[in-house]
Amino acid sequence: LCLDNLVHAIFVTDDPNQLIYDYEKIYASITERYGRHRENLRALFIGGGGYIYTRYLQVRWPHSDLQVAEIDPRVTEINFEAFGLKPEMVEIVKPGPRPLAFYGERNAPSGGRVTPGSAESAPTMPFKIYHLDGRNHVEDLLNLKRSGRGFEPLDFVYGDAFSDYCVPFHLVTREFFEKIKDLLQPGTGIYLMNIIDIYQSGCFLGAIYNTMRQVFPRIYIYSNTPGGPDMSPFGRDTFIVVGAQMDLDLTDLGLRPGELSFNGSLLEPQHLQHLQESSRGIVMTDDYSPVENLLEEVIRRRTQQKE
């Protein structure tokens, strides 16, 4: 699945639940370590993409309550067409502006939903898809929580809503992270997000780190390179930022039973200090979230590489 200039998802037809990207394996390993004793999970995905990781969790914890906020209905359509997504796997709760007919008439009964198949035909709980902006869905969940009408805290929230180097500024602010924390299980809920940056310049990653530190007591960052972050000036990488409310034991992550091995490494204190200095201590807020400026060096160096 390509969006703009980047490949966002890879679907393996012979093994639909195979995770290709290391950031997904890091997601999976942390989830396994802190969710392995649960019969089901409650999780929110900000961004759908290829729905690969969502389907992985759906199989691993088949009775889970999984919700996805995907702003573009066309992304979901492509998953039905080419990525093996089946109607019984999902429930389209908010169709968005497009007519339900594009999912197929037989899968679009009246009532504004694409419903799953029968209990006999669906071995897992369908995950719910909301075709709207991730922050709008977060606001809806917060309103549900305030109303006292059956909201249950989330065990995990996964952020993956970036298209190419276009970052929705309102999904990386202190106020947004505060809302995410408010939805998580107090004390144990974990927020994981992936971003793209160059460690050497590190402006955007550093600003993310500074901002999340204002909300979550513990922040951990993984690079997708073994032995520490890529130090080269053109070392663009995907980083996984983890916001936790407690100390996490990430020793030998990916090596314990049930966890997925990956090529990546946890950033050390000196790496985090470098990010703070590179970003000049910037904290992003709803009033000040200059993501384009912070990613300028990434775009510039990509252009230089092409030249």
PDB file of N, CA and C in Angstrom, residues 30-122:
ATOM      1  N   ILE A  30       5.867  -5.468  22.626  1.00  0.00           N
ATOM      2  CA  ILE A  30       5.461  -4.749  23.834  1.00  0.00           C
ATOM      3  C   ILE A  30       4.045  -5.159  24.236  1.00  0.00           C
ATOM      4  N   THR A  31       3.177  -5.303  23.241  1.00  0.00           N
ATOM      5  CA  THR A  31       1.808  -5.724  23.533  1.00  0.00           C
ATOM      6  C   THR A  31       1.793  -7.129  24.123  1.00  0.00           C
ATOM      7  N   GLU A  32       2.609  -8.011  23.571  1.00  0.00           N
ATOM      8  CA  GLU A  32       2.684  -9.379  24.091  1.00  0.00           C
ATOM      9  C   GLU A  32       3.191  -9.389  25.530  1.00  0.00           C
ATOM     10  N   ARG A  33       4.200  -8.599  25.796  1.00  0.00           N
ATOM     11  CA  ARG A  33       4.786  -8.598  27.137  1.00  0.00           C
ATOM     12  C   ARG A  33       3.804  -8.082  28.183  1.00  0.00           C
ATOM     13  N   TYR A  34       3.005  -7.090  27.817  1.00  0.00           N
ATOM     14  CA  TYR A  34       2.105  -6.494  28.815  1.00  0.00           C
ATOM     15  C   TYR A  34       0.637  -6.860  28.601  1.00  0.00           C
ATOM     16  N   GLY A  35       0.384  -7.756  27.639  1.00  0.00           N
ATOM     17  CA  GLY A  35      -0.994  -8.192  27.434  1.00  0.00           C
ATOM     18  C   GLY A  35      -1.155  -9.689  27.342  1.00  0.00           C
ATOM     19  N   ARG A  36      -0.063 -10.431  27.509  1.00  0.00           N
ATOM     20  CA  ARG A  36      -0.105 -11.874  27.273  1.00  0.00           C
ATOM     21  C   ARG A  36      -1.063 -12.606  28.212  1.00  0.00           C
ATOM     22  N   HIS A  37      -1.273 -12.079  29.411  1.00  0.00           N
ATOM     23  CA  HIS A  37      -2.129 -12.764  30.373  1.00  0.00           C
ATOM     24  C   HIS A  37      -3.588 -12.327  30.270  1.00  0.00           C
ATOM     25  N   ARG A  38      -3.879 -11.469  29.290  1.00  0.00           N
ATOM     26  CA  ARG A  38      -5.246 -11.008  29.098  1.00  0.00           C
ATOM     27  C   ARG A  38      -5.972 -11.887  28.089  1.00  0.00           C
ATOM     28  N   GLU A  39      -7.234 -12.175  28.345  1.00  0.00           N
ATOM     29  CA  GLU A  39      -8.028 -12.919  27.383  1.00  0.00           C
ATOM     30  C   GLU A  39      -8.448 -12.030  26.218  1.00  0.00           C
ATOM     31  N   ASN A  40      -8.565 -10.756  26.472  1.00  0.00           N
ATOM     32  CA  ASN A  40      -8.918  -9.819  25.414  1.00  0.00           C
ATOM     33  C   ASN A  40      -8.330  -8.463  25.744  1.00  0.00           C
ATOM     34  N   LEU A  41      -8.232  -7.646  24.727  1.00  0.00           N
ATOM     35  CA  LEU A  41      -7.673  -6.311  24.885  1.00  0.00           C
ATOM     36  C   LEU A  41      -8.686  -5.279  24.411  1.00  0.00           C
ATOM     37  N   ARG A  42      -8.514  -4.075  24.889  1.00  0.00           N
ATOM     38  CA  ARG A  42      -9.232  -2.930  24.355  1.00  0.00           C
ATOM     39  C   ARG A  42      -8.183  -1.985  23.776  1.00  0.00           C
ATOM     40  N   ALA A  43      -8.268  -1.747  22.476  1.00  0.00           N
ATOM     41  CA  ALA A  43      -7.225  -0.968  21.821  1.00  0.00           C
ATOM     42  C   ALA A  43      -7.816  -0.058  20.759  1.00  0.00           C
ATOM     43  N   LEU A  44      -7.145   1.069  20.568  1.00  0.00           N
ATOM     44  CA  LEU A  44      -7.519   2.044  19.541  1.00  0.00           C
ATOM     45  C   LEU A  44      -6.337   2.249  18.616  1.00  0.00           C
ATOM     46  N   PHE A  45      -6.623   2.274  17.313  1.00  0.00           N
ATOM     47  CA  PHE A  45      -5.604   2.524  16.297  1.00  0.00           C
ATOM     48  C   PHE A  45      -5.915   3.862  15.633  1.00  0.00           C
ATOM     49  N   ILE A  46      -4.974   4.784  15.715  1.00  0.00           N
ATOM     50  CA  ILE A  46      -5.120   6.068  15.025  1.00  0.00           C
ATOM     51  C   ILE A  46      -4.491   5.905  13.653  1.00  0.00           C
ATOM     52  N   GLY A  47      -5.307   5.637  12.647  1.00  0.00           N
ATOM     53  CA  GLY A  47      -4.826   5.329  11.307  1.00  0.00           C
ATOM     54  C   GLY A  47      -4.986   3.850  11.017  1.00  0.00           C
ATOM     55  N   GLY A  48      -5.524   3.550   9.832  1.00  0.00           N
ATOM     56  CA  GLY A  48      -5.757   2.152   9.461  1.00  0.00           C
ATOM     57  C   GLY A  48      -4.694   1.576   8.545  1.00  0.00           C
ATOM     58  N   GLY A  49      -4.366   2.323   7.482  1.00  0.00           N
ATOM     59  CA  GLY A  49      -3.373   1.827   6.529  1.00  0.00           C
ATOM     60  C   GLY A  49      -3.797   0.490   5.937  1.00  0.00           C
ATOM     61  N   GLY A  50      -2.920  -0.507   6.035  1.00  0.00           N
ATOM     62  CA  GLY A  50      -3.237  -1.834   5.523  1.00  0.00           C
ATOM     63  C   GLY A  50      -3.967  -2.703   6.521  1.00  0.00           C
ATOM     64  N   TYR A  51      -4.298  -2.173   7.676  1.00  0.00           N
ATOM     65  CA  TYR A  51      -4.964  -2.921   8.750  1.00  0.00           C
ATOM     66  C   TYR A  51      -4.203  -4.203   9.103  1.00  0.00           C
ATOM     67  N   ILE A  52      -2.912  -4.237   8.796  1.00  0.00           N
ATOM     68  CA  ILE A  52      -2.128  -5.448   9.031  1.00  0.00           C
ATOM     69  C   ILE A  52      -1.985  -5.719  10.527  1.00  0.00           C
ATOM     70  N   TYR A  53      -1.532  -4.721  11.269  1.00  0.00           N
ATOM     71  CA  TYR A  53      -1.316  -4.936  12.699  1.00  0.00           C
ATOM     72  C   TYR A  53      -2.640  -5.131  13.432  1.00  0.00           C
ATOM     73  N   THR A  54      -3.685  -4.444  12.973  1.00  0.00           N
ATOM     74  CA  THR A  54      -4.999  -4.625  13.584  1.00  0.00           C
ATOM     75  C   THR A  54      -5.442  -6.074  13.451  1.00  0.00           C
ATOM     76  N   ARG A  55      -5.246  -6.657  12.255  1.00  0.00           N
ATOM     77  CA  ARG A  55      -5.645  -8.040  12.038  1.00  0.00           C
ATOM     78  C   ARG A  55      -4.767  -9.004  12.829  1.00  0.00           C
ATOM     79  N   TYR A  56      -3.518  -8.639  13.007  1.00  0.00           N
ATOM     80  CA  TYR A  56      -2.624  -9.460  13.832  1.00  0.00           C
ATOM     81  C   TYR A  56      -3.167  -9.563  15.260  1.00  0.00           C
ATOM     82  N   LEU A  57      -3.550  -8.427  15.841  1.00  0.00           N
ATOM     83  CA  LEU A  57      -4.107  -8.449  17.194  1.00  0.00           C
ATOM     84  C   LEU A  57      -5.453  -9.160  17.220  1.00  0.00           C
ATOM     85  N   GLN A  58      -6.219  -9.006  16.159  1.00  0.00           N
ATOM     86  CA  GLN A  58      -7.527  -9.657  16.099  1.00  0.00           C
ATOM     87  C   GLN A  58      -7.394 -11.173  16.189  1.00  0.00           C
ATOM     88  N   VAL A  59      -6.345 -11.717  15.585  1.00  0.00           N
ATOM     89  CA  VAL A  59      -6.113 -13.162  15.637  1.00  0.00           C
ATOM     90  C   VAL A  59      -5.487 -13.565  16.966  1.00  0.00           C
ATOM     91  N   ARG A  60      -4.543 -12.757  17.451  1.00  0.00           N
ATOM     92  CA  ARG A  60      -3.850 -13.100  18.692  1.00  0.00           C
ATOM     93  C   ARG A  60      -4.788 -13.019  19.894  1.00  0.00           C
ATOM     94  N   TRP A  61      -5.639 -11.993  19.940  1.00  0.00           N
ATOM     95  CA  TRP A  61      -6.615 -11.833  21.022  1.00  0.00           C
ATOM     96  C   TRP A  61      -8.000 -11.755  20.372  1.00  0.00           C
ATOM     97  N   PRO A  62      -8.572 -12.892  20.008  1.00  0.00           N
ATOM     98  CA  PRO A  62      -9.765 -12.905  19.150  1.00  0.00           C
ATOM     99  C   PRO A  62     -11.027 -12.301  19.748  1.00  0.00           C
ATOM    100  N   HIS A  63     -11.091 -12.092  21.037  1.00  0.00           N
ATOM    101  CA  HIS A  63     -12.296 -11.533  21.650  1.00  0.00           C
ATOM    102  C   HIS A  63     -12.101 -10.075  22.080  1.00  0.00           C
ATOM    103  N   SER A  64     -11.153  -9.419  21.450  1.00  0.00           N
ATOM    104  CA  SER A  64     -10.811  -8.053  21.842  1.00  0.00           C
ATOM    105  C   SER A  64     -11.757  -7.026  21.231  1.00  0.00           C
ATOM    106  N   ASP A  65     -11.813  -5.883  21.880  1.00  0.00           N
ATOM    107  CA  ASP A  65     -12.543  -4.723  21.370  1.00  0.00           C
ATOM    108  C   ASP A  65     -11.508  -3.816  20.707  1.00  0.00           C
ATOM    109  N   LEU A  66     -11.446  -3.847  19.378  1.00  0.00           N
ATOM    110  CA  LEU A  66     -10.459  -3.086  18.618  1.00  0.00           C
ATOM    111  C   LEU A  66     -11.183  -2.042  17.779  1.00  0.00           C
ATOM    112  N   GLN A  67     -10.719  -0.801  17.867  1.00  0.00           N
ATOM    113  CA  GLN A  67     -11.314   0.293  17.116  1.00  0.00           C
ATOM    114  C   GLN A  67     -10.240   0.959  16.259  1.00  0.00           C
ATOM    115  N   VAL A  68     -10.621   1.343  15.049  1.00  0.00           N
ATOM    116  CA  VAL A  68      -9.689   2.016  14.146  1.00  0.00           C
ATOM    117  C   VAL A  68     -10.321   3.314  13.656  1.00  0.00           C
ATOM    118  N   ALA A  69      -9.589   4.408  13.790  1.00  0.00           N
ATOM    119  CA  ALA A  69      -9.997   5.682  13.203  1.00  0.00           C
ATOM    120  C   ALA A  69      -9.176   5.886  11.932  1.00  0.00           C
ATOM    121  N   GLU A  70      -9.812   5.734  10.791  1.00  0.00           N
ATOM    122  CA  GLU A  70      -9.150   5.900   9.486  1.00  0.00           C
ATOM    123  C   GLU A  70      -9.913   6.969   8.717  1.00  0.00           C
ATOM    124  N   ILE A  71      -9.237   8.071   8.422  1.00  0.00           N
ATOM    125  CA  ILE A  71      -9.924   9.224   7.851  1.00  0.00           C
ATOM    126  C   ILE A  71     -10.385   9.010   6.412  1.00  0.00           C
ATOM    127  N   ASP A  72      -9.724   8.122   5.676  1.00  0.00           N
ATOM    128  CA  ASP A  72      -9.971   7.988   4.243  1.00  0.00           C
ATOM    129  C   ASP A  72     -10.697   6.679   3.934  1.00  0.00           C
ATOM    130  N   PRO A  73     -11.971   6.713   3.555  1.00  0.00           N
ATOM    131  CA  PRO A  73     -12.679   5.478   3.208  1.00  0.00           C
ATOM    132  C   PRO A  73     -12.038   4.724   2.049  1.00  0.00           C
ATOM    133  N   ARG A  74     -11.325   5.451   1.174  1.00  0.00           N
ATOM    134  CA  ARG A  74     -10.679   4.787   0.043  1.00  0.00           C
ATOM    135  C   ARG A  74      -9.608   3.808   0.517  1.00  0.00           C
ATOM    136  N   VAL A  75      -8.946   4.120   1.618  1.00  0.00           N
ATOM    137  CA  VAL A  75      -7.954   3.204   2.173  1.00  0.00           C
ATOM    138  C   VAL A  75      -8.620   1.889   2.553  1.00  0.00           C
ATOM    139  N   THR A  76      -9.782   1.960   3.169  1.00  0.00           N
ATOM    140  CA  THR A  76     -10.509   0.744   3.527  1.00  0.00           C
ATOM    141  C   THR A  76     -10.957   0.001   2.276  1.00  0.00           C
ATOM    142  N   GLU A  77     -11.415   0.738   1.287  1.00  0.00           N
ATOM    143  CA  GLU A  77     -11.848   0.115   0.034  1.00  0.00           C
ATOM    144  C   GLU A  77     -10.721  -0.692  -0.590  1.00  0.00           C
ATOM    145  N   ILE A  78      -9.513  -0.127  -0.613  1.00  0.00           N
ATOM    146  CA  ILE A  78      -8.369  -0.826  -1.184  1.00  0.00           C
ATOM    147  C   ILE A  78      -8.074  -2.111  -0.413  1.00  0.00           C
ATOM    148  N   ASN A  79      -8.266  -2.064   0.902  1.00  0.00           N
ATOM    149  CA  ASN A  79      -8.038  -3.264   1.706  1.00  0.00           C
ATOM    150  C   ASN A  79      -9.011  -4.377   1.334  1.00  0.00           C
ATOM    151  N   PHE A  80     -10.254  -4.041   1.039  1.00  0.00           N
ATOM    152  CA  PHE A  80     -11.207  -5.044   0.571  1.00  0.00           C
ATOM    153  C   PHE A  80     -10.813  -5.569  -0.803  1.00  0.00           C
ATOM    154  N   GLU A  81     -10.311  -4.686  -1.659  1.00  0.00           N
ATOM    155  CA  GLU A  81     -10.001  -5.071  -3.030  1.00  0.00           C
ATOM    156  C   GLU A  81      -8.725  -5.896  -3.146  1.00  0.00           C
ATOM    157  N   ALA A  82      -7.698  -5.516  -2.380  1.00  0.00           N
ATOM    158  CA  ALA A  82      -6.376  -6.084  -2.651  1.00  0.00           C
ATOM    159  C   ALA A  82      -5.639  -6.639  -1.441  1.00  0.00           C
ATOM    160  N   PHE A  83      -6.120  -6.368  -0.246  1.00  0.00           N
ATOM    161  CA  PHE A  83      -5.370  -6.765   0.941  1.00  0.00           C
ATOM    162  C   PHE A  83      -6.072  -7.841   1.762  1.00  0.00           C
ATOM    163  N   GLY A  84      -7.005  -8.526   1.153  1.00  0.00           N
ATOM    164  CA  GLY A  84      -7.605  -9.676   1.809  1.00  0.00           C
ATOM    165  C   GLY A  84      -8.542  -9.370   2.957  1.00  0.00           C
ATOM    166  N   LEU A  85      -8.941  -8.109   3.110  1.00  0.00           N
ATOM    167  CA  LEU A  85      -9.885  -7.773   4.177  1.00  0.00           C
ATOM    168  C   LEU A  85     -11.266  -8.303   3.802  1.00  0.00           C
ATOM    169  N   LYS A  86     -11.916  -9.008   4.725  1.00  0.00           N
ATOM    170  CA  LYS A  86     -13.214  -9.620   4.461  1.00  0.00           C
ATOM    171  C   LYS A  86     -14.286  -8.941   5.318  1.00  0.00           C
ATOM    172  N   PRO A  87     -15.511  -8.884   4.804  1.00  0.00           N
ATOM    173  CA  PRO A  87     -16.585  -8.195   5.533  1.00  0.00           C
ATOM    174  C   PRO A  87     -16.783  -8.708   6.945  1.00  0.00           C
ATOM    175  N   GLU A  88     -16.620 -10.018   7.153  1.00  0.00           N
ATOM    176  CA  GLU A  88     -16.847 -10.563   8.490  1.00  0.00           C
ATOM    177  C   GLU A  88     -15.772 -10.150   9.496  1.00  0.00           C
ATOM    178  N   MET A  89     -14.655  -9.582   9.012  1.00  0.00           N
ATOM    179  CA  MET A  89     -13.584  -9.154   9.913  1.00  0.00           C
ATOM    180  C   MET A  89     -13.867  -7.806  10.554  1.00  0.00           C
ATOM    181  N   VAL A  90     -14.793  -7.025   9.961  1.00  0.00           N
ATOM    182  CA  VAL A  90     -14.928  -5.633  10.372  1.00  0.00           C
ATOM    183  C   VAL A  90     -16.385  -5.254  10.566  1.00  0.00           C
ATOM    184  N   GLU A  91     -16.556  -4.136  11.242  1.00  0.00           N
ATOM    185  CA  GLU A  91     -17.844  -3.452  11.332  1.00  0.00           C
ATOM    186  C   GLU A  91     -17.584  -1.988  11.042  1.00  0.00           C
ATOM    187  N   ILE A  92     -18.157  -1.490   9.944  1.00  0.00           N
ATOM    188  CA  ILE A  92     -17.995  -0.082   9.592  1.00  0.00           C
ATOM    189  C   ILE A  92     -19.031   0.702  10.389  1.00  0.00           C
ATOM    190  N   VAL A  93     -18.560   1.436  11.386  1.00  0.00           N
ATOM    191  CA  VAL A  93     -19.474   2.134  12.284  1.00  0.00           C
ATOM    192  C   VAL A  93     -19.831   3.508  11.741  1.00  0.00           C
ATOM    193  N   LYS A  94     -18.824   4.205  11.249  1.00  0.00           N
ATOM    194  CA  LYS A  94     -19.078   5.519  10.655  1.00  0.00           C
ATOM    195  C   LYS A  94     -18.546   5.501   9.224  1.00  0.00           C
ATOM    196  N   PRO A  95     -19.442   5.392   8.245  1.00  0.00           N
ATOM    197  CA  PRO A  95     -18.995   5.241   6.862  1.00  0.00           C
ATOM    198  C   PRO A  95     -18.264   6.445   6.303  1.00  0.00           C
ATOM    199  N   GLY A  96     -18.487   7.634   6.862  1.00  0.00           N
ATOM    200  CA  GLY A  96     -17.857   8.804   6.272  1.00  0.00           C
ATOM    201  C   GLY A  96     -18.681   9.303   5.098  1.00  0.00           C
ATOM    202  N   PRO A  97     -18.103  10.182   4.275  1.00  0.00           N
ATOM    203  CA  PRO A  97     -18.885  10.851   3.241  1.00  0.00           C
ATOM    204  C   PRO A  97     -19.230   9.968   2.051  1.00  0.00           C
ATOM    205  N   ARG A  98     -18.569   8.818   1.877  1.00  0.00           N
ATOM    206  CA  ARG A  98     -18.815   8.011   0.693  1.00  0.00           C
ATOM    207  C   ARG A  98     -19.963   7.044   0.931  1.00  0.00           C
ATOM    208  N   PRO A  99     -20.719   6.701  -0.136  1.00  0.00           N
ATOM    209  CA  PRO A  99     -21.829   5.761   0.029  1.00  0.00           C
ATOM    210  C   PRO A  99     -21.323   4.364   0.354  1.00  0.00           C
ATOM    211  N   LEU A 100     -22.128   3.629   1.110  1.00  0.00           N
ATOM    212  CA  LEU A 100     -21.724   2.284   1.492  1.00  0.00           C
ATOM    213  C   LEU A 100     -21.664   1.329   0.312  1.00  0.00           C
ATOM    214  N   ALA A 101     -22.232   1.740  -0.826  1.00  0.00           N
ATOM    215  CA  ALA A 101     -22.256   0.843  -1.981  1.00  0.00           C
ATOM    216  C   ALA A 101     -20.863   0.425  -2.424  1.00  0.00           C
ATOM    217  N   PHE A 102     -19.859   1.252  -2.161  1.00  0.00           N
ATOM    218  CA  PHE A 102     -18.527   0.890  -2.663  1.00  0.00           C
ATOM    219  C   PHE A 102     -17.939  -0.298  -1.908  1.00  0.00           C
ATOM    220  N   TYR A 103     -18.552  -0.713  -0.807  1.00  0.00           N
ATOM    221  CA  TYR A 103     -18.120  -1.937  -0.135  1.00  0.00           C
ATOM    222  C   TYR A 103     -18.796  -3.171  -0.727  1.00  0.00           C
ATOM    223  N   GLY A 104     -19.746  -2.951  -1.611  1.00  0.00           N
ATOM    224  CA  GLY A 104     -20.510  -4.058  -2.163  1.00  0.00           C
ATOM    225  C   GLY A 104     -21.913  -4.045  -1.581  1.00  0.00           C
ATOM    226  N   GLU A 105     -22.883  -4.120  -2.456  1.00  0.00           N
ATOM    227  CA  GLU A 105     -24.270  -3.985  -2.010  1.00  0.00           C
ATOM    228  C   GLU A 105     -24.644  -5.047  -0.971  1.00  0.00           C
ATOM    229  N   ARG A 106     -24.153  -6.271  -1.149  1.00  0.00           N
ATOM    230  CA  ARG A 106     -24.555  -7.336  -0.234  1.00  0.00           C
ATOM    231  C   ARG A 106     -23.979  -7.143   1.168  1.00  0.00           C
ATOM    232  N   ASN A 107     -22.946  -6.269   1.298  1.00  0.00           N
ATOM    233  CA  ASN A 107     -22.342  -6.042   2.599  1.00  0.00           C
ATOM    234  C   ASN A 107     -22.794  -4.725   3.215  1.00  0.00           C
ATOM    235  N   ALA A 108     -23.800  -4.112   2.623  1.00  0.00           N
ATOM    236  CA  ALA A 108     -24.232  -2.800   3.104  1.00  0.00           C
ATOM    237  C   ALA A 108     -25.733  -2.790   3.383  1.00  0.00           C
ATOM    238  N   PRO A 109     -26.159  -3.461   4.442  1.00  0.00           N
ATOM    239  CA  PRO A 109     -27.583  -3.453   4.773  1.00  0.00           C
ATOM    240  C   PRO A 109     -28.022  -2.078   5.246  1.00  0.00           C
ATOM    241  N   SER A 110     -29.321  -1.881   5.311  1.00  0.00           N
ATOM    242  CA  SER A 110     -29.821  -0.593   5.779  1.00  0.00           C
ATOM    243  C   SER A 110     -29.422  -0.382   7.229  1.00  0.00           C
ATOM    244  N   GLY A 111     -29.382   0.885   7.615  1.00  0.00           N
ATOM    245  CA  GLY A 111     -28.995   1.192   8.985  1.00  0.00           C
ATOM    246  C   GLY A 111     -27.632   1.831   9.069  1.00  0.00           C
ATOM    247  N   GLY A 112     -26.940   1.992   7.923  1.00  0.00           N
ATOM    248  CA  GLY A 112     -25.686   2.735   7.916  1.00  0.00           C
ATOM    249  C   GLY A 112     -24.484   1.966   8.403  1.00  0.00           C
ATOM    250  N   ARG A 113     -24.525   0.631   8.348  1.00  0.00           N
ATOM    251  CA  ARG A 113     -23.380  -0.138   8.816  1.00  0.00           C
ATOM    252  C   ARG A 113     -23.056  -1.260   7.841  1.00  0.00           C
ATOM    253  N   VAL A 114     -21.795  -1.607   7.771  1.00  0.00           N
ATOM    254  CA  VAL A 114     -21.401  -2.858   7.153  1.00  0.00           C
ATOM    255  C   VAL A 114     -21.181  -3.816   8.297  1.00  0.00           C
ATOM    256  N   THR A 115     -22.044  -4.805   8.429  1.00  0.00           N
ATOM    257  CA  THR A 115     -22.008  -5.667   9.604  1.00  0.00           C
ATOM    258  C   THR A 115     -21.220  -6.931   9.337  1.00  0.00           C
ATOM    259  N   PRO A 116     -20.696  -7.557  10.385  1.00  0.00           N
ATOM    260  CA  PRO A 116     -19.939  -8.789  10.215  1.00  0.00           C
ATOM    261  C   PRO A 116     -20.844  -9.948   9.855  1.00  0.00           C
ATOM    262  N   GLY A 117     -20.237 -11.065   9.485  1.00  0.00           N
ATOM    263  CA  GLY A 117     -20.995 -12.266   9.198  1.00  0.00           C
ATOM    264  C   GLY A 117     -21.545 -12.875  10.474  1.00  0.00           C
ATOM    265  N   SER A 118     -22.142 -14.035  10.338  1.00  0.00           N
ATOM    266  CA  SER A 118     -22.742 -14.687  11.499  1.00  0.00           C
ATOM    267  C   SER A 118     -21.673 -15.128  12.474  1.00  0.00           C
ATOM    268  N   ALA A 119     -22.079 -15.425  13.694  1.00  0.00           N
ATOM    269  CA  ALA A 119     -21.134 -15.860  14.717  1.00  0.00           C
ATOM    270  C   ALA A 119     -20.424 -17.129  14.293  1.00  0.00           C
ATOM    271  N   GLU A 120     -21.177 -17.991  13.523  1.00  0.00           N
ATOM    272  CA  GLU A 120     -20.568 -19.241  13.091  1.00  0.00           C
ATOM    273  C   GLU A 120     -19.466 -19.017  12.071  1.00  0.00           C
ATOM    274  N   SER A 121     -19.611 -17.985  11.225  1.00  0.00           N
ATOM    275  CA  SER A 121     -18.641 -17.767  10.156  1.00  0.00           C
ATOM    276  C   SER A 121     -17.485 -16.880  10.586  1.00  0.00           C
ATOM    277  N   ALA A 122     -17.617 -16.197  11.711  1.00  0.00           N
ATOM    278  CA  ALA A 122     -16.575 -15.267  12.141  1.00  0.00           C
ATOM    279  C   ALA A 122     -15.900 -15.803  13.400  1.00  0.00           C
TER     280      ALA A 122
END
